[in-house]
Amino acid sequence: MLSQTEENYLKALFYLTSENADKSEAGTNELAATLNVKPATANDMLKKLKEKKLVNYERYGKISLTNSGKKQAIDIVRKHRLWETFLYEKLEFTWDEVHEVAEQLEHIHSPKLIEKLEKFLNYPEFDPHGDAIPNAKGELKVQARKTLSEMAVGKTCKLIAVKDNSASFLQYVMKVGLGLSSKIKVISRQDFDGTLEIEVNGKKSVVSQKFADNLFVV
Amino acid sequence: MLSQTEENYLKALFYLTSENADKSEAGTNELAATLNVKPATANDMLKKLKEKKLVNYERYGKISLTNSGKKQAIDIVRKHRLWETFLYEKLEFTWDEVHEVAEQLEHIHSPKLIEKLEKFLNYPEFDPHGDAIPNAKGELKVQARKTLSEMAVGKTCKLIAVKDNSASFLQYVMKVGLGLSSKIKVISRQDFDGTLEIEVNGKKSVVSQKFADNLFVV
DNA sequence: ATATTTTGTTAGGTTAATCTAACTTTATAT
DNA sequence: ATATAAAGTTAGATTAACCTAACAAAATAT
Ligand SMILES: [Mn+2]
Ligand SMILES: [Mn+2]
Ligand SMILES: [Mn+2]
Ligand SMILES: [Mn+2]
């Protein structure tokens, strides 16, 4: 059985090499930064994970998950997102509070618990941030989506997911009047730096490109 | 913040020195046995817990929890029993399955989670094994109770709690037709070894004294 | 009162996960 | 093509939690 630490490495690698991250291989420094450890630490762990056949890795080479590693990573993501959904739907947590607690809950080992939890939540397909929840087989719904920053001026779109899960970002999103399913109209865009003027529920706001890069819409 | 290991030592000491255990101090070997570690290991940890002012301990002396240690131990017990109740009430776990998973869940750190969970469960006072759940202040309902082995022949009583929480014991209890609130009539007792003949829902069974010692009745 | 058993402690090691400091390899820029 | 910078690795330490083996103290039994 994997330790919590090993699980965190697999999950980090999964995110660093997922579609979302537009590349399929990661580096030691990048991985270390994600996990808030020093590169030397990540390097040690990579050797261990390679030994366990969970990552593809050669000295000075790029890193990727093996099929086995990916399967395990997806299972952790599944648990994380089911717990977030539980906290949000059943315990009245707000969407900026769920992530931190789910970081702990995702490491509970009990297949039965997850099966039962999923059933209790009525087999949800998306978590409170709009991210797809993998099913027991590791399959997840892929939605066509673009970032708000890619939307044409004058168009209206619907918020379906957020990329950043940090409490500070999510609180900012709420402050602008946004939540999942909100309708957003793009009023104008500054060519200089991509700053957008948007309208949500009749309320206008000016937001940075960085902000818009972190919102997924259809 | 306490590590999972430290929490487990506090919890073990709490049980070893509670009313239930008819003594208020514990020994190193006893503690080590409870936690499935060697006495040398427990000894190291005792020094650490003393340093943190969580236990009263002197070389070759008896061990007890300080007020601070006891408060923390009760909080872990509270979490454990709330999670057991959640698993039993909401996720359809059976009473022999809940303990093992709760052993993991009790170490999740989030005061808000526990508050919300308690509210979601409607402030339960007893867990699936009939054990009292401490409230947020650490107070718990104390019920007058005796063990089935202490009951007089001919009397009928009600099962309100089980002492042993192991799956094997609980499955045995179910096999005899018992659950919380079951009515039990004591038909006869062997003076030689305390073996009892009991009747539950019209069904007669013969059980050992050890078995009867682990059932609390009123 | 002394011998034996039980209980508790110490010394010295191991493993997982982390670190710093020094080093090597690969990538980038002139 | 070489120098510099960035990325990655290694060696050697540290800490928490565990171990075994040897020893010391306390409890008990004769
Ligand atoms: Mn999350
Ligand atoms: Mn999420
Ligand atoms: Mn339990
Ligand atoms: Mn219980």
XYZ file of C-alpha atoms (C1' of nucleotides) and ligand atoms in Angstrom:
500
model
C 0.000 0.000 0.000
C 1.197 3.495 -0.797
C 2.098 6.046 1.868
C 0.343 9.418 1.916
C 3.544 10.970 0.661
C 3.813 8.604 -2.287
C 0.164 9.279 -3.109
C 0.836 13.004 -3.140
C 3.705 12.559 -5.571
C 1.539 10.523 -7.938
C -1.264 13.066 -7.785
C 1.132 15.942 -8.445
C 2.576 14.111 -11.437
C -0.905 13.395 -12.706
C -1.766 17.099 -12.685
C 1.574 18.154 -14.149
C 1.154 15.760 -17.073
C -2.605 15.955 -17.689
C -4.369 17.433 -20.711
C -4.988 20.472 -18.568
C -1.241 21.093 -18.337
C -0.574 20.896 -22.102
C 2.382 18.566 -21.722
C 2.805 14.920 -20.951
C 6.113 14.919 -19.080
C 7.323 16.677 -15.976
C 10.652 17.676 -14.451
C 12.182 17.169 -11.020
C 12.257 20.861 -10.034
C 8.709 21.419 -11.154
C 7.524 18.390 -9.211
C 9.441 19.496 -6.123
C 7.957 22.996 -6.351
C 4.424 21.590 -6.611
C 4.912 19.543 -3.489
C 6.824 22.213 -1.561
C 9.903 20.077 -1.120
C 13.458 20.502 -2.383
C 14.527 18.935 -5.694
C 16.831 16.543 -3.833
C 13.837 15.171 -1.964
C 11.789 14.696 -5.115
C 14.753 13.017 -6.761
C 14.943 10.404 -3.981
C 11.239 9.723 -4.244
C 11.396 9.376 -8.024
C 13.907 6.562 -7.643
C 11.577 4.863 -5.218
C 8.514 5.291 -7.442
C 10.454 4.014 -10.435
C 11.442 0.971 -8.386
C 7.741 0.399 -7.706
C 7.011 0.804 -11.436
C 4.737 3.777 -10.862
C 6.740 6.311 -12.892
C 8.832 6.264 -16.046
C 12.081 7.952 -15.183
C 15.717 7.877 -16.262
C 18.604 9.907 -14.820
C 18.371 13.450 -16.230
C 15.293 12.422 -18.210
C 11.684 13.540 -18.229
C 9.134 12.027 -15.859
C 5.765 10.454 -16.598
C 3.375 8.068 -14.868
C 3.208 4.417 -15.883
C -0.228 2.932 -16.482
C -0.206 1.573 -12.977
C 0.863 4.929 -11.542
C -1.790 6.747 -13.511
C -4.473 4.368 -12.331
C -3.537 4.965 -8.734
C -3.332 8.727 -9.258
C -6.804 8.803 -10.781
C -8.132 6.865 -7.835
C -6.797 9.518 -5.475
C -8.290 12.281 -7.607
C -11.573 10.373 -7.551
C -11.523 10.250 -3.766
C -10.549 13.890 -3.501
C -13.412 15.040 -5.693
C -16.005 12.796 -4.086
C -15.054 14.126 -0.660
C -15.213 17.705 -1.928
C -18.687 16.988 -3.234
C -19.702 15.483 0.091
C -18.425 18.484 2.030
C -20.173 20.874 -0.312
C -23.463 19.055 -0.810
C -24.009 17.465 2.578
C -22.033 19.458 5.114
C -22.631 22.964 3.777
C -19.001 23.815 3.183
C -18.414 26.626 0.684
C -16.469 25.847 -2.486
C -13.387 27.675 -1.234
C -13.252 25.522 1.921
C -13.548 22.015 0.545
C -10.154 21.533 -1.068
C -8.034 21.742 2.060
C -10.036 19.140 3.974
C -10.249 16.885 0.913
C -6.444 16.911 0.789
C -6.583 14.914 4.003
C -9.653 12.785 3.286
C -8.315 11.590 -0.070
C -5.773 9.440 1.787
C -8.268 7.313 3.687
C -7.883 3.719 2.501
C -11.210 1.920 2.157
C -12.665 0.890 -1.179
C -15.985 0.229 0.490
C -16.100 3.720 1.950
C -15.669 5.295 -1.463
C -18.250 3.058 -3.104
C -20.765 3.864 -0.393
C -19.954 7.555 -0.426
C -20.387 7.725 -4.170
C -23.749 6.015 -3.888
C -24.801 8.302 -1.042
C -23.992 11.313 -3.238
C -25.944 9.752 -6.100
C -23.014 9.141 -8.436
C -22.024 12.768 -9.044
C -20.143 13.533 -12.257
C -18.623 16.871 -11.270
C -17.190 18.295 -8.068
C -17.912 21.769 -6.624
C -15.226 23.279 -8.859
C -16.681 21.787 -12.020
C -13.977 19.117 -12.291
C -15.065 15.693 -13.548
C -15.140 12.915 -10.953
C -13.602 9.665 -12.255
C -15.891 6.656 -11.802
C -14.805 3.379 -10.187
C -13.187 2.343 -13.480
C -11.199 5.569 -13.670
C -13.255 6.986 -16.532
C -14.249 10.632 -16.468
C -16.466 12.902 -18.515
C -14.432 15.150 -20.773
C -16.189 18.408 -21.506
C -15.378 20.659 -24.432
C -14.435 23.944 -22.799
C -12.321 27.031 -23.230
C -10.985 29.643 -20.856
C -12.800 32.923 -20.401
C -9.740 34.684 -21.807
C -10.311 32.947 -25.150
C -13.890 34.199 -25.530
C -14.707 36.735 -28.240
C -15.891 40.209 -27.208
C -19.668 40.536 -27.208
C -20.297 36.830 -26.575
C -22.028 35.404 -23.526
C -20.855 32.155 -21.961
C -21.462 29.964 -18.938
C -18.934 29.210 -16.192
C -18.525 25.445 -15.887
C -15.282 25.026 -13.943
C -12.416 26.806 -12.230
C -8.786 25.888 -12.807
C -7.246 27.250 -9.600
C -8.723 25.719 -6.436
C -7.141 28.056 -3.896
C -9.382 29.737 -1.364
C -8.063 33.181 -2.315
C -8.930 32.742 -5.980
C -12.340 31.249 -5.281
C -13.228 34.029 -2.880
C -12.278 36.553 -5.542
C -14.463 34.712 -8.060
C -17.406 34.928 -5.665
C -16.752 38.605 -5.070
C -17.193 39.253 -8.798
C -20.601 37.584 -8.444
C -19.597 34.326 -10.108
C -20.405 30.720 -9.296
C -20.729 27.547 -11.374
C -23.356 28.038 -14.130
C -23.116 31.847 -13.974
C -23.646 33.588 -17.297
C -20.785 35.874 -18.276
C -20.865 38.486 -21.024
C -17.543 39.737 -22.384
C -17.944 43.474 -22.831
C -14.436 44.437 -23.943
C -10.831 43.297 -24.031
C -7.622 45.347 -23.781
C -5.280 44.083 -26.470
C -2.308 45.344 -24.438
C -2.586 42.920 -21.524
C -5.760 40.928 -22.074
C -7.681 42.691 -19.323
C -11.408 42.010 -19.694
C -14.541 43.885 -18.840
C -17.295 41.407 -18.060
C -20.899 41.503 -16.972
C -22.416 39.008 -14.526
C -26.059 39.323 -13.468
C -26.106 42.924 -14.623
C -22.992 43.733 -12.615
C -19.897 44.859 -14.516
C -16.340 44.076 -13.417
C -12.845 44.473 -14.800
C -10.640 41.404 -14.459
C -7.080 40.467 -15.445
C -6.131 37.975 -18.104
C -4.667 35.775 -15.372
C -8.052 35.728 -13.676
C -9.818 34.863 -16.956
C -7.271 32.125 -17.692
C -8.489 30.315 -14.594
C -12.161 30.162 -15.553
C -13.477 27.478 -17.901
C -16.593 28.324 -19.907
C -18.844 26.995 -22.636
C -0.223 19.747 16.004
C -0.079 16.116 17.053
C 1.002 13.353 14.692
C -1.303 10.392 14.071
C 1.028 8.282 16.140
C 0.937 10.656 19.094
C -2.849 10.750 18.851
C -2.982 6.978 18.972
C -0.877 6.910 22.138
C -3.168 9.421 23.831
C -6.251 7.488 22.825
C -4.769 4.221 24.071
C -3.881 5.821 27.403
C -7.364 7.250 27.659
C -8.913 3.798 27.293
C -6.388 2.153 29.627
C -7.113 4.678 32.362
C -10.856 5.232 31.905
C -13.641 4.209 34.278
C -14.253 1.300 31.963
C -10.782 -0.045 32.761
C -11.206 0.142 36.554
C -7.861 1.841 37.093
C -6.528 5.304 36.537
C -2.905 4.598 35.682
C -1.231 2.510 33.023
C 2.117 0.790 32.496
C 4.598 0.863 29.638
C 4.188 -2.783 28.616
C 0.435 -2.565 28.671
C 0.497 0.555 26.543
C 2.940 -1.005 24.095
C 0.773 -4.128 23.801
C -2.330 -2.042 23.101
C -0.580 -0.235 20.279
C 1.211 -3.296 18.921
C 4.652 -1.849 19.426
C 7.558 -2.921 21.631
C 7.948 -1.504 25.156
C 11.114 0.324 24.082
C 9.127 2.213 21.471
C 6.394 3.172 23.923
C 9.051 4.300 26.368
C 10.547 6.702 23.814
C 7.125 8.120 23.051
C 6.298 8.558 26.732
C 9.327 10.796 27.124
C 8.156 12.844 24.184
C 4.587 13.118 25.451
C 5.835 14.080 28.893
C 7.941 16.794 27.269
C 4.779 18.080 25.608
C 2.985 17.953 28.945
C 0.399 15.478 27.709
C 1.189 12.673 30.155
C 2.281 12.404 33.767
C 5.209 10.066 33.814
C 8.331 9.447 35.893
C 11.012 6.813 35.306
C 9.654 3.449 36.524
C 6.448 5.160 37.547
C 2.840 4.775 36.489
C 1.441 6.683 33.530
C -1.613 8.938 33.321
C -2.867 11.693 31.049
C -2.566 15.335 32.065
C -5.667 17.486 31.705
C -4.390 18.699 28.380
C -3.662 15.148 27.220
C -7.069 13.964 28.333
C -8.794 16.796 26.519
C -7.023 15.888 23.304
C -7.725 12.196 23.773
C -11.429 12.852 24.252
C -11.474 14.917 21.107
C -10.086 11.983 19.154
C -12.636 9.643 20.712
C -15.327 12.148 19.787
C -14.203 12.166 16.175
C -13.919 8.392 16.107
C -17.469 7.896 17.367
C -18.999 10.567 15.165
C -17.406 8.984 12.115
C -18.639 5.531 13.189
C -22.121 6.969 13.486
C -21.836 8.543 10.046
C -20.697 5.297 8.452
C -23.475 3.367 10.155
C -26.342 5.825 9.749
C -25.589 7.383 6.385
C -23.423 4.953 4.443
C -25.053 1.687 5.460
C -21.982 0.156 7.023
C -22.693 -2.643 9.506
C -21.600 -2.179 13.107
C -18.727 -4.627 12.726
C -17.284 -2.638 9.799
C -17.254 0.908 11.141
C -14.417 0.747 13.655
C -11.601 0.024 11.239
C -12.415 2.918 8.917
C -13.022 5.265 11.864
C -9.493 4.475 13.052
C -8.326 6.373 9.987
C -10.980 9.084 9.866
C -10.424 10.090 13.491
C -7.087 11.632 12.493
C -8.484 14.160 10.026
C -7.731 17.630 11.358
C -10.579 20.079 10.810
C -12.668 21.466 13.642
C -15.207 22.729 11.128
C -15.588 19.297 9.589
C -16.459 17.762 12.936
C -18.894 20.521 13.861
C -20.654 20.157 10.537
C -20.631 16.378 10.684
C -22.124 16.404 14.150
C -24.865 18.742 13.012
C -25.509 16.620 9.898
C -25.954 13.578 12.150
C -28.282 15.584 14.393
C -26.071 15.660 17.480
C -26.032 11.931 18.221
C -25.313 10.901 21.821
C -24.287 7.290 21.207
C -22.326 5.528 18.501
C -23.287 2.226 16.820
C -21.687 0.275 19.670
C -23.651 2.117 22.343
C -20.649 4.207 23.427
C -21.328 7.804 24.423
C -20.124 10.481 21.984
C -18.405 13.397 23.751
C -19.820 16.788 22.763
C -17.690 19.729 21.614
C -16.866 20.525 25.245
C -15.719 16.966 25.903
C -18.725 16.066 28.043
C -20.360 12.701 27.606
C -23.462 10.955 28.893
C -22.613 8.401 31.554
C -25.113 5.574 31.686
C -25.596 3.274 34.657
C -24.937 -0.171 33.264
C -23.651 -3.603 34.151
C -22.276 -6.495 32.179
C -24.511 -9.358 31.143
C -22.340 -11.665 33.269
C -23.462 -9.769 36.364
C -27.184 -10.266 35.700
C -29.198 -12.517 38.014
C -30.691 -15.720 36.614
C -34.312 -15.289 35.561
C -33.995 -11.552 34.878
C -34.501 -9.894 31.537
C -32.351 -6.971 30.437
C -31.640 -4.788 27.422
C -28.351 -4.617 25.506
C -27.154 -1.016 25.433
C -23.502 -1.287 24.473
C -20.681 -3.663 23.576
C -17.246 -3.483 25.162
C -15.175 -5.201 22.492
C -15.381 -3.500 19.083
C -13.652 -6.168 17.009
C -15.404 -7.441 13.906
C -15.119 -11.045 15.081
C -16.848 -10.333 18.380
C -19.572 -8.211 16.793
C -20.289 -10.832 14.176
C -20.612 -13.424 16.921
C -23.012 -11.113 18.790
C -25.158 -10.819 15.670
C -25.094 -14.576 15.184
C -26.677 -15.011 18.609
C -29.450 -12.723 17.376
C -28.327 -9.674 19.342
C -28.138 -6.008 18.446
C -28.396 -2.766 20.433
C -31.721 -2.661 22.348
C -32.201 -6.433 22.138
C -33.972 -7.964 25.151
C -31.984 -10.739 26.806
C -33.331 -13.207 29.346
C -30.838 -15.055 31.525
C -32.081 -18.635 31.760
C -29.274 -20.233 33.751
C -25.690 -19.849 34.886
C -22.989 -22.499 35.461
C -21.284 -21.672 38.726
C -18.180 -23.545 37.563
C -17.158 -21.171 34.738
C -19.907 -18.573 34.451
C -21.307 -20.004 31.229
C -24.785 -18.578 30.579
C -27.863 -19.830 28.843
C -29.749 -16.867 27.416
C -32.855 -16.268 25.354
C -33.119 -13.590 22.665
C -36.313 -13.206 20.629
C -37.364 -16.689 21.635
C -34.062 -18.162 20.547
C -31.893 -19.843 23.176
C -28.102 -19.796 23.142
C -25.269 -20.842 25.414
C -22.508 -18.268 25.774
C -19.261 -18.031 27.734
C -18.588 -15.695 30.625
C -16.036 -13.900 28.470
C -18.738 -13.232 25.918
C -21.146 -11.965 28.602
C -18.411 -9.762 30.093
C -18.342 -7.836 26.849
C -22.026 -6.928 26.757
C -23.385 -3.972 28.729
C -27.012 -4.130 29.766
C -29.626 -2.282 31.801
C 15.482 -12.425 52.901
C 16.612 -13.933 48.837
C 15.706 -15.731 44.264
C 12.852 -15.386 40.358
C 9.771 -13.168 37.355
C 7.805 -9.175 35.510
C 8.197 -4.612 34.197
C 10.607 -0.821 32.495
C 14.855 1.463 30.505
C 18.906 2.262 27.677
C 22.064 1.874 23.870
C 22.577 1.366 19.323
C 20.333 0.519 14.643
C 16.948 0.920 10.617
C 13.744 3.187 7.405
C 10.986 6.988 5.297
C 10.998 11.595 4.344
C 13.099 15.520 4.605
C 17.138 18.992 4.358
C 21.828 21.620 2.720
C 25.851 21.937 0.106
C 28.503 20.536 -3.527
C 28.545 18.681 -7.900
C 27.198 17.261 -12.901
C 24.557 17.416 -16.930
C 21.706 19.736 -20.184
C 19.890 23.911 -22.176
C 20.381 28.752 -23.565
C 22.560 32.851 -25.109
C 26.063 35.365 -27.102
C 31.681 27.211 -29.814
C 31.921 28.430 -25.531
C 30.266 30.544 -21.329
C 26.563 30.967 -18.336
C 22.358 29.579 -16.413
C 19.016 26.152 -15.328
C 17.876 21.644 -14.128
C 18.989 17.524 -11.959
C 21.896 14.515 -8.899
C 24.709 12.948 -5.003
C 26.623 12.761 -0.373
C 25.927 13.317 4.138
C 22.703 14.898 8.057
C 18.413 15.089 10.687
C 13.953 13.601 12.733
C 10.087 10.488 13.852
C 8.858 6.030 14.689
C 10.099 1.839 15.007
C 13.262 -2.368 16.275
C 16.629 -5.890 19.165
C 19.560 -6.960 22.787
C 21.277 -6.037 27.114
C 20.447 -4.278 31.426
C 18.138 -2.355 35.820
C 14.400 -1.866 38.976
C 10.298 -3.424 41.162
C 7.149 -6.935 42.365
C 6.379 -11.710 43.718
C 7.010 -16.066 45.549
C 9.289 -19.236 48.372
Mn -9.493 20.132 -4.673
Mn -12.149 20.176 -6.962
Mn -14.468 2.093 17.321
Mn -17.620 2.669 18.788
